[in-house]
Each structure stands twice: as structure tokens, then as C-alpha cells.
């Protein structure tokens, strides 16, 4: 697979602006410090995506759930997550990812916003902190994330991006340089992705933001499961099921072509 320069992936990567490098360094230090203070379980350190500590926070909805849940809101890591979420540098990174999403895919972003505003202040309802320092994720798909949507992944750490820490997109046969502070927005539910390990003595952690696909269904079903909706309002249920026959094609139209993204960028300047 061919290694590509960061600037060549215009629709997936947004480069840092002035002063953002300092923010990413301070965010990295905050994640490392909280990671050193935390006591992780074996399940939190060894999971399907790799062998590194990871914590999730925010609103999500599992496959068999009947309503959304708030991850780690009162668990043993609640204080750790509160500290990270209140960190001004991590907040700046989150806002940057949000703004990049809006800029590069305005139609999809609006779709997220219109559906999720009753549940979350952000279009990304949940986030994951991957502690380290040598986070190397196995190539995988996040099957519970919104299928037509994007997730945001931001790399942090002390490593040489020319030699390590690359993002790997096996479906596209791409290996992409991913320097500290960089952001990638990809359809993580459908596009296989992972990252290469960094060299000995280097450090790589990440901050990701995402949204569960079930949350969209929950909102469309008038804040209940489809089974509950069928019992409550059979006519509404039948209408929604009919819309599903073209839902995949309709949702794909939400993605912006390059000209639309370029126009959005031009209008923001």
C-alpha cells in the first residue's frame, strides 16, 4: 500500500491552525496524566480493538437497548472522564473536529444536528479516550456507529509521523501519515481502519468522537424502539418502514461532493 502525504487527503484530513500544536501537546499531557492515575481493569486494557486502556463517555444506545444510556457517568472512572471533558485543550480539539465536519460535509452535519439536538449538545454524542502511550488499533469497523456517518479521530503524542503512527485504511489500500494534532473524519462503520504502532520510546494516544446509529432510529421512531412504536402507532410505524426501502440511497445523498465542500470552505473564509 502506498503512503500518502497528509495534504493529499483533502476530504478526510483537516490540518491544524495557528497555535493548535500547543493545544494538542497540552491535551496529550492531560490524557497521559489521567491515564497514569487511573486503575484500569483487564477488560479495559485488552479488547477487540487492541491492547491499550480505553474509556468511553457520552450518550449511546446498544443493539438490544430500549433507550439511550450515558456511558461511565457514575462509574469508577467518572472523575477521570470529568477532568478530561473539562480540560480546555480537549474542548478545543472537540470544537475543531465539530467545525471541520460542518465545513467538509455541511449536509451530513445538518442531518446529525437536526436528529441529535434533543439528546446532545454535540453532533458527536460520545467520545473515546485511548490511553497509552503506544496505542495501536487493530484494523476494524465500528459496526455500532452510524453507517452513513463520520467519526472524528485525533492523534496525540510524541512520535515521528514519517516513520510510525500511520492511519491504515485497508479497503482503500491507503496508509496515511498522521502527525500529532491531526484529524481524520471517516465513515468508521463501513470503512475498515486502524493505525500502525510507534517506535520504541515514542508515544501515541488518541481522542475519538462518534455517534451510535441506534440513536438516529430512536429519534425517528419518536423516542422509542420500533417494536414500541408498532404497538403505539401502527400507521406511523408502517410509514417509517416504507421510508426504509430507500433510506440507504437517500442518506448517501447527504454526503458532499468535492465542489460542495470547496464552496463551503470558500464561504467560511
mmCIF file of C-alpha atoms in Angstrom:
data_model
loop_
_atom_site.group_PDB
_atom_site.id
_atom_site.type_symbol
_atom_site.label_atom_id
_atom_site.label_comp_id
_atom_site.label_asym_id
_atom_site.label_seq_id
_atom_site.Cartn_x
_atom_site.Cartn_y
_atom_site.Cartn_z
ATOM 1 C CA UNK A 1 0.000 0.000 0.000
ATOM 2 C CA UNK A 2 1.175 3.471 -0.848
ATOM 3 C CA UNK A 3 1.957 6.007 1.892
ATOM 4 C CA UNK A 4 0.329 9.349 1.117
ATOM 5 C CA UNK A 5 1.194 12.830 2.297
ATOM 6 C CA UNK A 6 -1.368 14.381 4.674
ATOM 7 C CA UNK A 7 -2.215 17.215 2.279
ATOM 8 C CA UNK A 8 -3.331 14.781 -0.432
ATOM 9 C CA UNK A 9 -6.325 13.579 1.578
ATOM 10 C CA UNK A 10 -8.268 16.846 1.290
ATOM 11 C CA UNK A 11 -11.694 15.424 2.087
ATOM 12 C CA UNK A 12 -10.626 13.428 5.125
ATOM 13 C CA UNK A 13 -7.949 15.405 6.940
ATOM 14 C CA UNK A 14 -8.054 18.940 8.358
ATOM 15 C CA UNK A 15 -4.721 20.477 9.258
ATOM 16 C CA UNK A 16 -4.146 22.364 12.459
ATOM 17 C CA UNK A 17 -4.386 26.151 12.581
ATOM 18 C CA UNK A 18 -2.024 28.586 14.329
ATOM 19 C CA UNK A 19 -1.470 27.710 17.970
ATOM 20 C CA UNK A 20 -3.181 24.336 17.660
ATOM 21 C CA UNK A 21 0.060 22.404 18.028
ATOM 22 C CA UNK A 22 0.425 23.747 21.571
ATOM 23 C CA UNK A 23 -3.160 22.744 22.335
ATOM 24 C CA UNK A 24 -2.595 19.195 21.089
ATOM 25 C CA UNK A 25 0.529 18.884 23.245
ATOM 26 C CA UNK A 26 -1.334 20.024 26.365
ATOM 27 C CA UNK A 27 -4.266 17.733 25.573
ATOM 28 C CA UNK A 28 -1.800 14.851 25.202
ATOM 29 C CA UNK A 29 -0.251 15.636 28.596
ATOM 30 C CA UNK A 30 -3.703 15.715 30.214
ATOM 31 C CA UNK A 31 -4.666 12.316 28.778
ATOM 32 C CA UNK A 32 -1.333 10.793 29.793
ATOM 33 C CA UNK A 33 -1.623 12.169 33.333
ATOM 34 C CA UNK A 34 -5.162 10.896 33.832
ATOM 35 C CA UNK A 35 -4.123 7.549 32.381
ATOM 36 C CA UNK A 36 -1.293 7.222 34.877
ATOM 37 C CA UNK A 37 -3.666 7.972 37.754
ATOM 38 C CA UNK A 38 -6.421 5.598 36.632
ATOM 39 C CA UNK A 39 -6.776 1.955 37.623
ATOM 40 C CA UNK A 40 -7.912 0.068 34.542
ATOM 41 C CA UNK A 41 -9.486 -3.371 34.529
ATOM 42 C CA UNK A 42 -8.194 -6.128 32.271
ATOM 43 C CA UNK A 43 -11.257 -5.699 30.016
ATOM 44 C CA UNK A 44 -10.496 -2.010 29.657
ATOM 45 C CA UNK A 45 -6.891 -2.766 28.687
ATOM 46 C CA UNK A 46 -7.466 -5.745 26.385
ATOM 47 C CA UNK A 47 -10.378 -5.535 23.966
ATOM 48 C CA UNK A 48 -11.337 -6.152 20.344
ATOM 49 C CA UNK A 49 -9.573 -3.046 19.063
ATOM 50 C CA UNK A 50 -6.216 -3.670 20.708
ATOM 51 C CA UNK A 51 -4.224 -3.923 23.919
ATOM 52 C CA UNK A 52 -4.366 -0.466 25.444
ATOM 53 C CA UNK A 53 -6.585 1.244 28.039
ATOM 54 C CA UNK A 54 -9.693 2.876 26.578
ATOM 55 C CA UNK A 55 -12.631 4.694 28.148
ATOM 56 C CA UNK A 56 -15.871 5.804 26.508
ATOM 57 C CA UNK A 57 -18.108 8.629 27.648
ATOM 58 C CA UNK A 58 -21.316 10.262 26.451
ATOM 59 C CA UNK A 59 -24.691 9.149 25.132
ATOM 60 C CA UNK A 60 -25.064 5.908 23.178
ATOM 61 C CA UNK A 61 -27.562 3.122 22.542
ATOM 62 C CA UNK A 62 -26.759 -0.557 22.233
ATOM 63 C CA UNK A 63 -28.217 -3.090 19.840
ATOM 64 C CA UNK A 64 -30.743 -4.541 22.297
ATOM 65 C CA UNK A 65 -31.283 -1.378 24.366
ATOM 66 C CA UNK A 66 -34.729 0.168 24.674
ATOM 67 C CA UNK A 67 -33.448 3.677 25.445
ATOM 68 C CA UNK A 68 -30.163 5.644 25.320
ATOM 69 C CA UNK A 69 -27.637 5.334 28.112
ATOM 70 C CA UNK A 70 -24.954 7.625 29.495
ATOM 71 C CA UNK A 71 -21.578 5.888 29.436
ATOM 72 C CA UNK A 72 -19.410 5.957 32.569
ATOM 73 C CA UNK A 73 -21.486 8.743 34.123
ATOM 74 C CA UNK A 74 -21.262 7.250 37.631
ATOM 75 C CA UNK A 75 -18.642 4.510 37.273
ATOM 76 C CA UNK A 76 -15.172 4.268 38.817
ATOM 77 C CA UNK A 77 -13.725 6.436 36.024
ATOM 78 C CA UNK A 78 -16.312 9.218 36.248
ATOM 79 C CA UNK A 79 -13.863 11.651 37.873
ATOM 80 C CA UNK A 80 -11.158 10.876 35.317
ATOM 81 C CA UNK A 81 -13.546 11.489 32.438
ATOM 82 C CA UNK A 82 -14.939 14.656 34.007
ATOM 83 C CA UNK A 83 -11.416 16.064 34.277
ATOM 84 C CA UNK A 84 -10.704 15.299 30.635
ATOM 85 C CA UNK A 85 -14.020 16.682 29.382
ATOM 86 C CA UNK A 86 -13.498 19.877 31.356
ATOM 87 C CA UNK A 87 -9.974 20.348 30.003
ATOM 88 C CA UNK A 88 -9.934 23.457 27.804
ATOM 89 C CA UNK A 89 -7.464 21.940 25.339
ATOM 90 C CA UNK A 90 -9.529 18.812 24.808
ATOM 91 C CA UNK A 91 -12.599 21.010 24.419
ATOM 92 C CA UNK A 92 -10.792 22.977 21.736
ATOM 93 C CA UNK A 93 -9.930 19.767 19.897
ATOM 94 C CA UNK A 94 -13.572 18.668 20.107
ATOM 95 C CA UNK A 95 -14.769 22.003 18.698
ATOM 96 C CA UNK A 96 -12.190 21.792 15.922
ATOM 97 C CA UNK A 97 -13.470 18.357 14.865
ATOM 98 C CA UNK A 98 -17.055 19.607 15.017
ATOM 99 C CA UNK A 99 -16.198 22.616 12.846
ATOM 100 C CA UNK A 100 -14.266 20.513 10.338
ATOM 101 C CA UNK A 101 -17.249 18.153 9.999
ATOM 102 C CA UNK A 102 -19.579 21.091 9.359
ATOM 103 C CA UNK A 103 -17.153 22.602 6.845
ATOM 104 C CA UNK A 104 -16.425 19.461 4.830
ATOM 105 C CA UNK A 105 -19.858 17.804 4.920
ATOM 106 C CA UNK A 106 -22.459 20.503 5.626
ATOM 107 C CA UNK A 107 -25.476 18.435 4.565
ATOM 108 C CA UNK A 108 -24.494 15.421 6.651
ATOM 109 C CA UNK A 109 -23.627 17.669 9.577
ATOM 110 C CA UNK A 110 -27.093 19.272 9.445
ATOM 111 C CA UNK A 111 -28.644 15.794 9.338
ATOM 112 C CA UNK A 112 -26.762 14.922 12.530
ATOM 113 C CA UNK A 113 -27.683 18.198 14.200
ATOM 114 C CA UNK A 114 -31.385 18.012 13.335
ATOM 115 C CA UNK A 115 -31.715 14.472 14.682
ATOM 116 C CA UNK A 116 -29.461 14.606 17.719
ATOM 117 C CA UNK A 117 -30.111 18.023 19.240
ATOM 118 C CA UNK A 118 -32.706 16.577 21.689
ATOM 119 C CA UNK A 119 -30.054 14.181 23.024
ATOM 120 C CA UNK A 120 -26.727 16.011 22.888
ATOM 121 C CA UNK A 121 -25.109 19.427 22.597
ATOM 122 C CA UNK A 122 -22.684 17.972 20.052
ATOM 123 C CA UNK A 123 -23.319 16.102 16.811
ATOM 124 C CA UNK A 124 -20.877 13.561 18.224
ATOM 125 C CA UNK A 125 -22.841 12.147 21.145
ATOM 126 C CA UNK A 126 -19.983 10.060 22.560
ATOM 127 C CA UNK A 127 -16.207 10.092 22.784
ATOM 128 C CA UNK A 128 -13.413 7.626 23.482
ATOM 129 C CA UNK A 129 -10.066 8.307 25.106
ATOM 130 C CA UNK A 130 -7.423 5.795 24.059
ATOM 131 C CA UNK A 131 -4.681 5.962 26.640
ATOM 132 C CA UNK A 132 -1.144 4.807 26.095
ATOM 133 C CA UNK A 133 1.321 5.618 25.270
ATOM 134 C CA UNK A 134 1.596 3.150 22.420
ATOM 135 C CA UNK A 135 -1.945 2.880 21.090
ATOM 136 C CA UNK A 136 -2.084 0.618 18.055
ATOM 137 C CA UNK A 137 -5.598 -0.299 16.992
ATOM 138 C CA UNK A 138 -6.302 -3.452 15.031
ATOM 139 C CA UNK A 139 -7.954 -2.908 11.667
ATOM 140 C CA UNK A 140 -11.683 -2.916 12.379
ATOM 141 C CA UNK A 141 -15.067 -1.402 11.602
ATOM 142 C CA UNK A 142 -17.135 0.302 14.302
ATOM 143 C CA UNK A 143 -20.322 -1.549 13.404
ATOM 144 C CA UNK A 144 -22.443 0.207 16.039
ATOM 145 C CA UNK A 145 -21.634 3.689 14.710
ATOM 146 C CA UNK A 146 -23.991 5.439 12.297
ATOM 147 C CA UNK A 147 -23.492 3.618 8.995
ATOM 148 C CA UNK A 148 -23.595 6.626 6.661
ATOM 149 C CA UNK A 149 -21.951 8.985 9.129
ATOM 150 C CA UNK A 150 -18.460 10.018 10.121
ATOM 151 C CA UNK A 151 -16.407 9.685 13.251
ATOM 152 C CA UNK A 152 -13.579 12.005 14.233
ATOM 153 C CA UNK A 153 -10.185 10.659 15.284
ATOM 154 C CA UNK A 154 -7.408 12.934 16.535
ATOM 155 C CA UNK A 155 -3.883 11.686 17.167
ATOM 156 C CA UNK A 156 -1.750 12.966 20.036
ATOM 157 C CA UNK A 157 1.699 12.104 21.245
ATOM 158 C CA UNK A 158 5.429 12.263 20.769
ATOM 159 C CA UNK A 159 6.371 10.325 17.645
ATOM 160 C CA UNK A 160 7.819 10.719 14.171
ATOM 161 C CA UNK A 161 4.833 10.600 11.772
ATOM 162 C CA UNK A 162 7.104 9.869 8.819
ATOM 163 C CA UNK A 163 8.068 6.514 10.305
ATOM 164 C CA UNK A 164 5.206 5.448 12.581
ATOM 165 C CA UNK A 165 1.658 6.060 13.769
ATOM 166 C CA UNK A 166 0.165 5.983 10.274
ATOM 167 C CA UNK A 167 -3.587 5.566 9.721
ATOM 168 C CA UNK A 168 -4.337 2.393 7.748
ATOM 169 C CA UNK A 169 -7.421 2.175 5.503
ATOM 170 C CA UNK A 170 -7.287 -1.352 4.108
ATOM 171 C CA UNK A 171 -10.433 -1.086 1.962
ATOM 172 C CA UNK A 172 -8.875 1.844 0.104
ATOM 173 C CA UNK A 173 -5.352 0.359 0.197
ATOM 174 C CA UNK A 174 -4.041 3.523 1.844
ATOM 175 C CA UNK A 175 -1.511 4.216 4.575
ATOM 176 C CA UNK A 176 -1.690 7.866 5.622
ATOM 177 C CA UNK A 177 0.786 9.921 7.607
ATOM 178 C CA UNK A 178 -0.984 11.087 10.759
ATOM 179 C CA UNK A 179 1.085 13.581 12.760
ATOM 180 C CA UNK A 180 0.301 14.675 16.341
ATOM 181 C CA UNK A 181 -2.699 17.008 16.377
ATOM 182 C CA UNK A 182 -4.064 15.771 13.043
ATOM 183 C CA UNK A 183 -7.722 14.963 12.487
ATOM 184 C CA UNK A 184 -9.356 12.390 10.228
ATOM 185 C CA UNK A 185 -13.090 12.117 9.538
ATOM 186 C CA UNK A 186 -14.169 8.788 8.057
ATOM 187 C CA UNK A 187 -17.246 6.537 7.889
ATOM 188 C CA UNK A 188 -15.938 4.248 10.618
ATOM 189 C CA UNK A 189 -18.865 1.800 10.492
ATOM 190 C CA UNK A 190 -18.249 0.867 6.862
ATOM 191 C CA UNK A 191 -14.566 1.665 6.235
ATOM 192 C CA UNK A 192 -12.002 -0.675 7.827
ATOM 193 C CA UNK A 193 -9.385 1.351 9.707
ATOM 194 C CA UNK A 194 -6.567 1.062 12.220
ATOM 195 C CA UNK A 195 -3.192 2.591 12.955
ATOM 196 C CA UNK A 196 0.409 1.443 12.950
ATOM 197 C CA UNK A 197 2.385 1.259 16.226
ATOM 198 C CA UNK A 198 5.003 3.862 17.020
ATOM 199 C CA UNK A 199 8.677 3.150 17.618
ATOM 200 C CA UNK A 200 10.152 2.202 20.972
ATOM 201 C CA UNK A 201 10.460 5.278 23.150
ATOM 202 C CA UNK A 202 7.688 7.116 21.286
ATOM 203 C CA UNK A 203 4.140 7.725 22.496
ATOM 204 C CA UNK A 204 0.739 7.780 20.696
ATOM 205 C CA UNK A 205 -2.714 8.301 22.201
ATOM 206 C CA UNK A 206 -5.964 9.352 20.572
ATOM 207 C CA UNK A 207 -9.241 11.147 21.147
ATOM 208 C CA UNK A 208 -12.204 9.989 19.055
ATOM 209 C CA UNK A 209 -15.784 11.229 18.761
ATOM 210 C CA UNK A 210 -18.651 9.212 17.329
ATOM 211 C CA UNK A 211 -22.380 8.529 17.353
ATOM 212 C CA UNK A 212 -24.303 5.253 17.603
ATOM 213 C CA UNK A 213 -26.613 4.500 14.693
ATOM 214 C CA UNK A 214 -29.370 3.332 17.040
ATOM 215 C CA UNK A 215 -29.779 6.900 18.313
ATOM 216 C CA UNK A 216 -30.999 8.036 14.901
ATOM 217 C CA UNK A 217 -33.533 5.197 14.842
ATOM 218 C CA UNK A 218 -34.649 6.099 18.359
ATOM 219 C CA UNK A 219 -35.333 9.720 17.366
ATOM 220 C CA UNK A 220 -37.058 8.819 14.070
ATOM 221 C CA UNK A 221 -39.256 6.334 15.985
ATOM 222 C CA UNK A 222 -40.455 9.201 18.184
ATOM 223 C CA UNK A 223 -38.100 8.345 21.035
ATOM 224 C CA UNK A 224 -38.834 4.670 21.357
ATOM 225 C CA UNK A 225 -37.867 1.386 19.723
ATOM 226 C CA UNK A 226 -39.577 0.254 16.522
ATOM 227 C CA UNK A 227 -41.300 -2.522 18.492
ATOM 228 C CA UNK A 228 -42.781 0.018 20.888
ATOM 229 C CA UNK A 229 -43.761 2.312 18.002
ATOM 230 C CA UNK A 230 -45.530 -0.544 16.213
ATOM 231 C CA UNK A 231 -47.689 -1.098 19.289
ATOM 232 C CA UNK A 232 -48.253 2.599 19.953
ATOM 233 C CA UNK A 233 -48.888 3.857 16.411
ATOM 234 C CA UNK A 234 -49.151 1.159 13.696
ATOM 235 C CA UNK A 235 -49.737 3.735 10.940
ATOM 236 C CA UNK A 236 -46.645 5.747 11.849
ATOM 237 C CA UNK A 237 -44.659 2.532 12.072
ATOM 238 C CA UNK A 238 -45.790 1.463 8.582
ATOM 239 C CA UNK A 239 -44.802 4.859 7.134
ATOM 240 C CA UNK A 240 -41.325 4.655 8.676
ATOM 241 C CA UNK A 241 -40.822 1.096 7.449
ATOM 242 C CA UNK A 242 -41.800 2.231 3.948
ATOM 243 C CA UNK A 243 -39.216 5.019 4.047
ATOM 244 C CA UNK A 244 -36.536 2.476 4.915
ATOM 245 C CA UNK A 245 -36.749 0.961 1.431
ATOM 246 C CA UNK A 246 -34.846 3.961 0.033
ATOM 247 C CA UNK A 247 -33.136 5.098 3.239
ATOM 248 C CA UNK A 248 -29.625 3.997 2.265
ATOM 249 C CA UNK A 249 -29.763 5.799 -1.086
ATOM 250 C CA UNK A 250 -31.358 8.893 0.488
ATOM 251 C CA UNK A 251 -28.732 9.093 3.212
ATOM 252 C CA UNK A 252 -25.867 8.704 0.764
ATOM 253 C CA UNK A 253 -27.086 11.894 -0.919
ATOM 254 C CA UNK A 254 -26.232 13.730 2.302
ATOM 255 C CA UNK A 255 -22.533 13.349 1.530
ATOM 256 C CA UNK A 256 -20.993 16.364 -0.147
ATOM 257 C CA UNK A 257 -19.087 16.138 -3.400
ATOM 258 C CA UNK A 258 -15.787 17.975 -3.649
ATOM 259 C CA UNK A 259 -17.356 21.073 -5.253
ATOM 260 C CA UNK A 260 -19.849 21.401 -2.376
ATOM 261 C CA UNK A 261 -17.100 21.067 0.244
ATOM 262 C CA UNK A 262 -14.951 23.593 -1.632
ATOM 263 C CA UNK A 263 -17.882 26.041 -1.731
ATOM 264 C CA UNK A 264 -18.455 25.571 1.999
ATOM 265 C CA UNK A 265 -14.791 26.308 2.682
ATOM 266 C CA UNK A 266 -14.843 29.339 0.372
ATOM 267 C CA UNK A 267 -17.951 30.761 2.112
ATOM 268 C CA UNK A 268 -16.313 30.390 5.521
ATOM 269 C CA UNK A 269 -13.302 32.487 4.580
#
